[in-house]
Protein backbone atom coordinates (compact mmCIF):
# COMPACT_ATOMS: atom_id res chain seq x y z
CA UNK A 1 0.00 0.00 0.00
CA UNK A 2 2.81 2.40 0.85
CA UNK A 3 4.22 2.11 -2.67
CA UNK A 4 1.63 0.75 -5.12
CA UNK A 5 -1.32 2.38 -3.38
CA UNK A 6 0.28 5.82 -3.30
CA UNK A 7 1.46 5.61 -6.90
CA UNK A 8 -2.03 4.54 -7.98
CA UNK A 9 -3.59 7.42 -6.05
CA UNK A 10 -1.12 9.94 -7.47
CA UNK A 11 -1.67 8.60 -10.99
CA UNK A 12 -5.43 8.91 -10.56
CA UNK A 13 -4.92 12.46 -9.31
CA UNK A 14 -2.87 13.27 -12.40
CA UNK A 15 -5.52 11.82 -14.71
CA UNK A 16 -8.18 13.85 -12.93
CA UNK A 17 -6.26 17.08 -13.45
CA UNK A 18 -5.35 17.54 -9.78
CA UNK A 19 -2.72 20.22 -9.30
CA UNK A 20 -0.77 18.98 -6.29
CA UNK A 21 -0.14 15.87 -4.24
CA UNK A 22 1.22 15.33 -0.72
CA UNK A 23 2.69 11.82 -0.32
CA UNK A 24 2.54 9.94 2.95
CA UNK A 25 6.09 10.77 4.03
CA UNK A 26 5.57 12.18 7.54
CA UNK A 27 8.87 11.00 8.98
CA UNK A 28 12.46 12.05 9.54
CA UNK A 29 14.67 13.04 6.60
CA UNK A 30 13.94 10.10 4.27
CA UNK A 31 16.75 10.96 1.91
CA UNK A 32 19.40 10.88 4.64
CA UNK A 33 18.00 7.93 6.61
CA UNK A 34 19.91 4.60 6.72
CA UNK A 35 19.65 2.85 3.35
CA UNK A 36 18.46 -0.45 4.79
CA UNK A 37 15.56 0.91 6.85
CA UNK A 38 12.60 -0.74 5.06
CA UNK A 39 9.91 1.75 6.07
CA UNK A 40 11.91 4.66 4.66
CA UNK A 41 13.09 2.75 1.59
CA UNK A 42 9.45 2.18 0.61
CA UNK A 43 8.66 5.86 1.00
CA UNK A 44 11.64 6.81 -1.17
CA UNK A 45 10.54 4.31 -3.81
CA UNK A 46 7.03 5.73 -3.90
CA UNK A 47 8.29 9.32 -3.91
CA UNK A 48 10.66 8.68 -6.82
CA UNK A 49 7.76 7.44 -8.96
CA UNK A 50 5.35 10.17 -7.84
CA UNK A 51 7.90 12.92 -8.50
CA UNK A 52 7.96 11.84 -12.15
CA UNK A 53 4.24 12.55 -12.59
CA UNK A 54 2.78 15.83 -13.80
CA UNK A 55 1.98 16.97 -10.27
CA UNK A 56 3.14 19.62 -7.87
CA UNK A 57 4.48 17.31 -5.15
CA UNK A 58 4.88 18.63 -1.61
CA UNK A 59 6.77 16.43 0.86
CA UNK A 60 6.10 16.97 4.58
CA UNK A 61 8.70 15.74 7.09
CA UNK A 62 8.33 15.93 10.86
CA UNK A 63 10.85 13.70 12.59
CA UNK A 64 9.33 11.23 15.05
CA UNK A 65 5.81 11.50 16.44
CA UNK A 66 6.15 13.25 19.79
CA UNK A 67 2.92 11.97 21.30
CA UNK A 68 3.51 8.37 20.22
CA UNK A 69 6.98 8.38 21.81
CA UNK A 70 6.14 10.28 24.97
CA UNK A 71 2.57 9.39 25.85
CA UNK A 72 2.87 8.53 29.57
CA UNK A 73 0.49 5.59 29.09
CA UNK A 74 2.85 3.72 26.74
CA UNK A 75 6.11 3.96 28.74
CA UNK A 76 8.27 3.97 25.63
CA UNK A 77 10.69 6.59 26.89
CA UNK A 78 9.50 7.51 30.38
CA UNK A 79 7.86 5.02 32.73
CA UNK A 80 6.59 7.09 35.65
CA UNK A 81 5.11 4.06 37.40
CA UNK A 82 8.57 2.49 37.66
CA UNK A 83 10.42 5.79 37.87
CA UNK A 84 12.57 5.02 34.83
CA UNK A 85 13.71 6.92 31.77
CA UNK A 86 14.61 4.65 28.85
CA UNK A 87 17.08 5.58 26.14
CA UNK A 88 19.27 4.30 23.33
CA UNK A 89 22.75 5.49 22.45
CA UNK A 90 24.46 7.71 25.01
CA UNK A 91 21.33 9.79 25.51
CA UNK A 92 22.67 12.90 23.79
CA UNK A 93 22.05 12.05 20.12
CA UNK A 94 19.62 14.61 18.71
CA UNK A 95 16.40 14.05 16.78
CA UNK A 96 13.24 15.94 15.85
CA UNK A 97 9.80 15.39 17.39
CA UNK A 98 6.41 16.76 16.32
CA UNK A 99 2.85 16.15 17.52
CA UNK A 100 0.55 14.29 15.12
CA UNK A 101 -2.15 16.98 15.36
CA UNK A 102 0.41 19.67 14.55
CA UNK A 103 1.57 17.73 11.49
CA UNK A 104 -2.03 17.39 10.31
CA UNK A 105 -2.71 21.09 10.88
CA UNK A 106 0.40 22.16 8.99
CA UNK A 107 -0.32 19.76 6.13
CA UNK A 108 -3.89 21.03 5.79
CA UNK A 109 -2.65 24.62 5.57
CA UNK A 110 0.06 23.69 3.08
CA UNK A 111 -2.37 21.80 0.85
CA UNK A 112 -4.44 24.93 0.16
CA UNK A 113 -1.60 27.46 0.20
CA UNK A 114 -1.54 28.93 -3.30
CA UNK A 115 1.97 30.28 -2.75
CA UNK A 116 3.46 26.87 -1.86
CA UNK A 117 5.74 25.35 -4.48
CA UNK A 118 6.87 21.77 -5.03
CA UNK A 119 9.53 20.61 -2.61
CA UNK A 120 10.24 19.45 0.92
CA UNK A 121 8.70 21.11 3.98
CA UNK A 122 10.08 20.07 7.36
CA UNK A 123 8.54 20.97 10.70
CA UNK A 124 9.76 20.17 14.20
CA UNK A 125 8.12 20.71 17.57
CA UNK A 126 11.52 20.28 19.20
CA UNK A 127 15.01 19.14 18.33
CA UNK A 128 15.90 17.15 21.41
CA UNK A 129 17.52 13.99 22.81
CA UNK A 130 16.58 11.18 25.15
CA UNK A 131 18.47 12.83 28.01
CA UNK A 132 16.76 16.17 27.42
CA UNK A 133 13.37 14.47 27.37
CA UNK A 134 14.01 12.61 30.62
CA UNK A 135 15.37 15.75 32.28
CA UNK A 136 12.34 17.75 31.11
CA UNK A 137 10.02 15.13 32.60
CA UNK A 138 11.94 15.32 35.88
CA UNK A 139 11.60 19.10 35.91
CA UNK A 140 7.89 18.95 35.13
CA UNK A 141 7.04 16.27 37.70
CA UNK A 142 9.60 17.02 40.39
CA UNK A 143 10.75 13.40 40.33
CA UNK A 144 14.18 11.86 39.81
CA UNK A 145 14.17 9.05 37.25
CA UNK A 146 16.61 6.18 36.98
CA UNK A 147 18.26 5.86 33.57
CA UNK A 148 17.86 2.60 31.65
CA UNK A 149 20.13 2.23 28.62
CA UNK A 150 18.43 -0.12 26.17
CA UNK A 151 21.45 -0.37 23.89
CA UNK A 152 24.15 1.59 22.11
CA UNK A 153 23.97 2.83 18.53
CA UNK A 154 26.52 0.14 17.64
CA UNK A 155 24.29 -2.54 19.17
CA UNK A 156 21.28 -1.22 17.27
CA UNK A 157 23.32 -1.28 14.05
CA UNK A 158 24.30 -4.90 14.65
CA UNK A 159 20.70 -5.91 15.37
CA UNK A 160 19.25 -4.33 12.23
CA UNK A 161 22.02 -5.39 9.86
CA UNK A 162 22.07 -9.00 11.03
CA UNK A 163 18.30 -9.51 11.02
CA UNK A 164 17.18 -11.87 8.24
CA UNK A 165 13.81 -10.10 8.11
CA UNK A 166 14.17 -6.33 8.53
CA UNK A 167 10.49 -6.03 9.44
CA UNK A 168 11.08 -8.21 12.50
CA UNK A 169 13.24 -5.50 14.08
CA UNK A 170 11.18 -2.44 13.25
CA UNK A 171 11.56 -0.91 16.69
CA UNK A 172 15.32 -1.14 16.44
CA UNK A 173 15.24 0.26 12.90
CA UNK A 174 13.23 3.27 14.05
CA UNK A 175 15.54 4.01 16.96
CA UNK A 176 18.70 3.45 14.91
CA UNK A 177 17.39 5.71 12.14
CA UNK A 178 16.30 8.38 14.60
CA UNK A 179 19.73 8.50 16.25
CA UNK A 180 21.79 8.45 13.04
CA UNK A 181 19.78 10.64 10.67
CA UNK A 182 20.67 14.37 10.74
CA UNK A 183 18.11 16.69 12.28
CA UNK A 184 16.44 19.28 10.05
CA UNK A 185 18.79 22.13 9.16
CA UNK A 186 15.85 24.29 8.08
CA UNK A 187 12.19 24.09 9.07
CA UNK A 188 8.93 25.66 7.94
CA UNK A 189 7.79 26.09 11.54
CA UNK A 190 7.02 29.79 11.07
CA UNK A 191 5.29 29.48 7.71
CA UNK A 192 1.82 29.57 9.29
CA UNK A 193 1.60 31.44 12.63
CA UNK A 194 -1.64 29.65 13.50
CA UNK A 195 -0.08 26.24 12.83
CA UNK A 196 3.19 26.53 14.72
CA UNK A 197 4.21 23.15 16.18
CA UNK A 198 3.99 22.52 19.92
CA UNK A 199 7.29 22.37 21.79
CA UNK A 200 8.37 19.46 23.94
CA UNK A 201 8.02 21.53 27.10
CA UNK A 202 4.48 22.65 26.27
CA UNK A 203 3.44 19.09 25.44
CA UNK A 204 4.80 17.74 28.72
CA UNK A 205 2.97 20.47 30.66
CA UNK A 206 -0.22 19.33 28.98
CA UNK A 207 0.08 15.60 29.67
CA UNK A 208 2.09 15.30 32.90
CA UNK A 209 1.31 16.30 36.49
CA UNK A 210 3.14 19.34 37.80
CA UNK A 211 5.64 19.19 40.63
mmCIF file of C-alpha atoms in Angstrom:
data_model
loop_
_atom_site.group_PDB
_atom_site.id
_atom_site.type_symbol
_atom_site.label_atom_id
_atom_site.label_comp_id
_atom_site.label_asym_id
_atom_site.label_seq_id
_atom_site.Cartn_x
_atom_site.Cartn_y
_atom_site.Cartn_z
ATOM 1 C CA UNK A 1 0.000 0.000 0.000
ATOM 2 C CA UNK A 2 2.808 2.402 0.852
ATOM 3 C CA UNK A 3 4.219 2.111 -2.670
ATOM 4 C CA UNK A 4 1.631 0.752 -5.115
ATOM 5 C CA UNK A 5 -1.318 2.383 -3.376
ATOM 6 C CA UNK A 6 0.281 5.817 -3.298
ATOM 7 C CA UNK A 7 1.455 5.609 -6.896
ATOM 8 C CA UNK A 8 -2.033 4.537 -7.983
ATOM 9 C CA UNK A 9 -3.591 7.416 -6.052
ATOM 10 C CA UNK A 10 -1.118 9.936 -7.470
ATOM 11 C CA UNK A 11 -1.671 8.599 -10.993
ATOM 12 C CA UNK A 12 -5.431 8.914 -10.559
ATOM 13 C CA UNK A 13 -4.921 12.461 -9.309
ATOM 14 C CA UNK A 14 -2.872 13.273 -12.402
ATOM 15 C CA UNK A 15 -5.518 11.819 -14.706
ATOM 16 C CA UNK A 16 -8.182 13.855 -12.929
ATOM 17 C CA UNK A 17 -6.259 17.076 -13.447
ATOM 18 C CA UNK A 18 -5.351 17.544 -9.782
ATOM 19 C CA UNK A 19 -2.720 20.221 -9.299
ATOM 20 C CA UNK A 20 -0.770 18.985 -6.286
ATOM 21 C CA UNK A 21 -0.140 15.871 -4.236
ATOM 22 C CA UNK A 22 1.217 15.327 -0.723
ATOM 23 C CA UNK A 23 2.693 11.819 -0.325
ATOM 24 C CA UNK A 24 2.537 9.942 2.951
ATOM 25 C CA UNK A 25 6.091 10.774 4.025
ATOM 26 C CA UNK A 26 5.569 12.178 7.543
ATOM 27 C CA UNK A 27 8.873 10.998 8.984
ATOM 28 C CA UNK A 28 12.464 12.045 9.542
ATOM 29 C CA UNK A 29 14.669 13.041 6.598
ATOM 30 C CA UNK A 30 13.945 10.105 4.274
ATOM 31 C CA UNK A 31 16.752 10.955 1.906
ATOM 32 C CA UNK A 32 19.396 10.876 4.637
ATOM 33 C CA UNK A 33 17.999 7.927 6.609
ATOM 34 C CA UNK A 34 19.907 4.604 6.717
ATOM 35 C CA UNK A 35 19.652 2.854 3.351
ATOM 36 C CA UNK A 36 18.458 -0.447 4.792
ATOM 37 C CA UNK A 37 15.559 0.906 6.848
ATOM 38 C CA UNK A 38 12.596 -0.740 5.061
ATOM 39 C CA UNK A 39 9.911 1.750 6.069
ATOM 40 C CA UNK A 40 11.907 4.658 4.664
ATOM 41 C CA UNK A 41 13.085 2.754 1.586
ATOM 42 C CA UNK A 42 9.447 2.175 0.614
ATOM 43 C CA UNK A 43 8.662 5.859 1.001
ATOM 44 C CA UNK A 44 11.639 6.810 -1.167
ATOM 45 C CA UNK A 45 10.544 4.306 -3.808
ATOM 46 C CA UNK A 46 7.030 5.731 -3.896
ATOM 47 C CA UNK A 47 8.288 9.315 -3.912
ATOM 48 C CA UNK A 48 10.660 8.675 -6.824
ATOM 49 C CA UNK A 49 7.764 7.439 -8.963
ATOM 50 C CA UNK A 50 5.353 10.168 -7.842
ATOM 51 C CA UNK A 51 7.898 12.922 -8.497
ATOM 52 C CA UNK A 52 7.958 11.835 -12.155
ATOM 53 C CA UNK A 53 4.241 12.553 -12.586
ATOM 54 C CA UNK A 54 2.777 15.827 -13.797
ATOM 55 C CA UNK A 55 1.979 16.967 -10.275
ATOM 56 C CA UNK A 56 3.141 19.618 -7.868
ATOM 57 C CA UNK A 57 4.483 17.309 -5.150
ATOM 58 C CA UNK A 58 4.879 18.633 -1.607
ATOM 59 C CA UNK A 59 6.768 16.435 0.860
ATOM 60 C CA UNK A 60 6.099 16.968 4.577
ATOM 61 C CA UNK A 61 8.703 15.745 7.088
ATOM 62 C CA UNK A 62 8.328 15.934 10.863
ATOM 63 C CA UNK A 63 10.854 13.696 12.586
ATOM 64 C CA UNK A 64 9.332 11.233 15.048
ATOM 65 C CA UNK A 65 5.808 11.503 16.437
ATOM 66 C CA UNK A 66 6.150 13.248 19.788
ATOM 67 C CA UNK A 67 2.917 11.973 21.300
ATOM 68 C CA UNK A 68 3.514 8.372 20.224
ATOM 69 C CA UNK A 69 6.980 8.384 21.810
ATOM 70 C CA UNK A 70 6.142 10.279 24.973
ATOM 71 C CA UNK A 71 2.567 9.387 25.849
ATOM 72 C CA UNK A 72 2.874 8.534 29.575
ATOM 73 C CA UNK A 73 0.495 5.591 29.094
ATOM 74 C CA UNK A 74 2.848 3.722 26.737
ATOM 75 C CA UNK A 75 6.106 3.958 28.742
ATOM 76 C CA UNK A 76 8.270 3.971 25.625
ATOM 77 C CA UNK A 77 10.693 6.591 26.893
ATOM 78 C CA UNK A 78 9.501 7.513 30.377
ATOM 79 C CA UNK A 79 7.858 5.024 32.734
ATOM 80 C CA UNK A 80 6.587 7.087 35.652
ATOM 81 C CA UNK A 81 5.112 4.060 37.399
ATOM 82 C CA UNK A 82 8.572 2.492 37.661
ATOM 83 C CA UNK A 83 10.417 5.794 37.872
ATOM 84 C CA UNK A 84 12.570 5.015 34.835
ATOM 85 C CA UNK A 85 13.709 6.922 31.771
ATOM 86 C CA UNK A 86 14.608 4.647 28.853
ATOM 87 C CA UNK A 87 17.075 5.582 26.142
ATOM 88 C CA UNK A 88 19.270 4.297 23.332
ATOM 89 C CA UNK A 89 22.749 5.495 22.446
ATOM 90 C CA UNK A 90 24.458 7.707 25.008
ATOM 91 C CA UNK A 91 21.334 9.786 25.506
ATOM 92 C CA UNK A 92 22.674 12.901 23.790
ATOM 93 C CA UNK A 93 22.047 12.048 20.118
ATOM 94 C CA UNK A 94 19.623 14.608 18.711
ATOM 95 C CA UNK A 95 16.404 14.053 16.780
ATOM 96 C CA UNK A 96 13.240 15.941 15.853
ATOM 97 C CA UNK A 97 9.802 15.389 17.390
ATOM 98 C CA UNK A 98 6.406 16.755 16.320
ATOM 99 C CA UNK A 99 2.851 16.147 17.519
ATOM 100 C CA UNK A 100 0.553 14.293 15.119
ATOM 101 C CA UNK A 101 -2.151 16.982 15.364
ATOM 102 C CA UNK A 102 0.414 19.673 14.548
ATOM 103 C CA UNK A 103 1.565 17.726 11.491
ATOM 104 C CA UNK A 104 -2.027 17.392 10.309
ATOM 105 C CA UNK A 105 -2.715 21.092 10.879
ATOM 106 C CA UNK A 106 0.401 22.163 8.989
ATOM 107 C CA UNK A 107 -0.320 19.761 6.127
ATOM 108 C CA UNK A 108 -3.890 21.031 5.789
ATOM 109 C CA UNK A 109 -2.654 24.619 5.566
ATOM 110 C CA UNK A 110 0.058 23.689 3.078
ATOM 111 C CA UNK A 111 -2.371 21.799 0.845
ATOM 112 C CA UNK A 112 -4.440 24.925 0.156
ATOM 113 C CA UNK A 113 -1.599 27.457 0.200
ATOM 114 C CA UNK A 114 -1.545 28.927 -3.296
ATOM 115 C CA UNK A 115 1.970 30.275 -2.746
ATOM 116 C CA UNK A 116 3.460 26.870 -1.864
ATOM 117 C CA UNK A 117 5.739 25.350 -4.481
ATOM 118 C CA UNK A 118 6.866 21.770 -5.027
ATOM 119 C CA UNK A 119 9.525 20.605 -2.607
ATOM 120 C CA UNK A 120 10.243 19.451 0.925
ATOM 121 C CA UNK A 121 8.705 21.113 3.979
ATOM 122 C CA UNK A 122 10.081 20.067 7.361
ATOM 123 C CA UNK A 123 8.540 20.973 10.700
ATOM 124 C CA UNK A 124 9.760 20.166 14.203
ATOM 125 C CA UNK A 125 8.123 20.715 17.568
ATOM 126 C CA UNK A 126 11.524 20.284 19.204
ATOM 127 C CA UNK A 127 15.010 19.140 18.329
ATOM 128 C CA UNK A 128 15.897 17.155 21.411
ATOM 129 C CA UNK A 129 17.522 13.994 22.809
ATOM 130 C CA UNK A 130 16.582 11.175 25.148
ATOM 131 C CA UNK A 131 18.465 12.834 28.010
ATOM 132 C CA UNK A 132 16.758 16.174 27.421
ATOM 133 C CA UNK A 133 13.367 14.471 27.367
ATOM 134 C CA UNK A 134 14.006 12.608 30.617
ATOM 135 C CA UNK A 135 15.366 15.754 32.277
ATOM 136 C CA UNK A 136 12.336 17.749 31.110
ATOM 137 C CA UNK A 137 10.016 15.134 32.602
ATOM 138 C CA UNK A 138 11.944 15.317 35.881
ATOM 139 C CA UNK A 139 11.604 19.099 35.913
ATOM 140 C CA UNK A 140 7.888 18.951 35.131
ATOM 141 C CA UNK A 141 7.038 16.267 37.699
ATOM 142 C CA UNK A 142 9.599 17.016 40.389
ATOM 143 C CA UNK A 143 10.749 13.398 40.334
ATOM 144 C CA UNK A 144 14.175 11.860 39.806
ATOM 145 C CA UNK A 145 14.174 9.053 37.252
ATOM 146 C CA UNK A 146 16.611 6.178 36.984
ATOM 147 C CA UNK A 147 18.261 5.865 33.568
ATOM 148 C CA UNK A 148 17.858 2.604 31.650
ATOM 149 C CA UNK A 149 20.126 2.232 28.622
ATOM 150 C CA UNK A 150 18.433 -0.124 26.174
ATOM 151 C CA UNK A 151 21.449 -0.370 23.891
ATOM 152 C CA UNK A 152 24.154 1.589 22.114
ATOM 153 C CA UNK A 153 23.974 2.827 18.533
ATOM 154 C CA UNK A 154 26.518 0.139 17.638
ATOM 155 C CA UNK A 155 24.294 -2.537 19.166
ATOM 156 C CA UNK A 156 21.284 -1.216 17.269
ATOM 157 C CA UNK A 157 23.318 -1.282 14.051
ATOM 158 C CA UNK A 158 24.295 -4.902 14.653
ATOM 159 C CA UNK A 159 20.703 -5.905 15.369
ATOM 160 C CA UNK A 160 19.253 -4.335 12.226
ATOM 161 C CA UNK A 161 22.022 -5.389 9.855
ATOM 162 C CA UNK A 162 22.074 -9.002 11.026
ATOM 163 C CA UNK A 163 18.302 -9.511 11.025
ATOM 164 C CA UNK A 164 17.178 -11.869 8.245
ATOM 165 C CA UNK A 165 13.814 -10.105 8.107
ATOM 166 C CA UNK A 166 14.171 -6.329 8.531
ATOM 167 C CA UNK A 167 10.488 -6.025 9.439
ATOM 168 C CA UNK A 168 11.077 -8.212 12.501
ATOM 169 C CA UNK A 169 13.243 -5.502 14.083
ATOM 170 C CA UNK A 170 11.179 -2.440 13.246
ATOM 171 C CA UNK A 171 11.559 -0.908 16.692
ATOM 172 C CA UNK A 172 15.321 -1.142 16.439
ATOM 173 C CA UNK A 173 15.242 0.265 12.898
ATOM 174 C CA UNK A 174 13.232 3.274 14.047
ATOM 175 C CA UNK A 175 15.537 4.009 16.957
ATOM 176 C CA UNK A 176 18.695 3.447 14.906
ATOM 177 C CA UNK A 177 17.386 5.713 12.143
ATOM 178 C CA UNK A 178 16.299 8.379 14.601
ATOM 179 C CA UNK A 179 19.727 8.501 16.246
ATOM 180 C CA UNK A 180 21.795 8.449 13.045
ATOM 181 C CA UNK A 181 19.776 10.644 10.666
ATOM 182 C CA UNK A 182 20.674 14.365 10.739
ATOM 183 C CA UNK A 183 18.110 16.690 12.281
ATOM 184 C CA UNK A 184 16.442 19.276 10.052
ATOM 185 C CA UNK A 185 18.794 22.129 9.159
ATOM 186 C CA UNK A 186 15.855 24.294 8.079
ATOM 187 C CA UNK A 187 12.188 24.090 9.067
ATOM 188 C CA UNK A 188 8.929 25.664 7.937
ATOM 189 C CA UNK A 189 7.788 26.093 11.545
ATOM 190 C CA UNK A 190 7.022 29.787 11.074
ATOM 191 C CA UNK A 191 5.286 29.482 7.713
ATOM 192 C CA UNK A 192 1.816 29.569 9.292
ATOM 193 C CA UNK A 193 1.597 31.444 12.628
ATOM 194 C CA UNK A 194 -1.645 29.652 13.505
ATOM 195 C CA UNK A 195 -0.084 26.237 12.830
ATOM 196 C CA UNK A 196 3.189 26.534 14.721
ATOM 197 C CA UNK A 197 4.211 23.149 16.182
ATOM 198 C CA UNK A 198 3.986 22.522 19.920
ATOM 199 C CA UNK A 199 7.288 22.375 21.789
ATOM 200 C CA UNK A 200 8.375 19.455 23.942
ATOM 201 C CA UNK A 201 8.016 21.534 27.097
ATOM 202 C CA UNK A 202 4.484 22.654 26.268
ATOM 203 C CA UNK A 203 3.437 19.092 25.438
ATOM 204 C CA UNK A 204 4.796 17.741 28.724
ATOM 205 C CA UNK A 205 2.975 20.465 30.660
ATOM 206 C CA UNK A 206 -0.218 19.330 28.980
ATOM 207 C CA UNK A 207 0.083 15.596 29.668
ATOM 208 C CA UNK A 208 2.093 15.297 32.896
ATOM 209 C CA UNK A 209 1.310 16.297 36.486
ATOM 210 C CA UNK A 210 3.140 19.344 37.803
ATOM 211 C CA UNK A 211 5.644 19.193 40.629
#
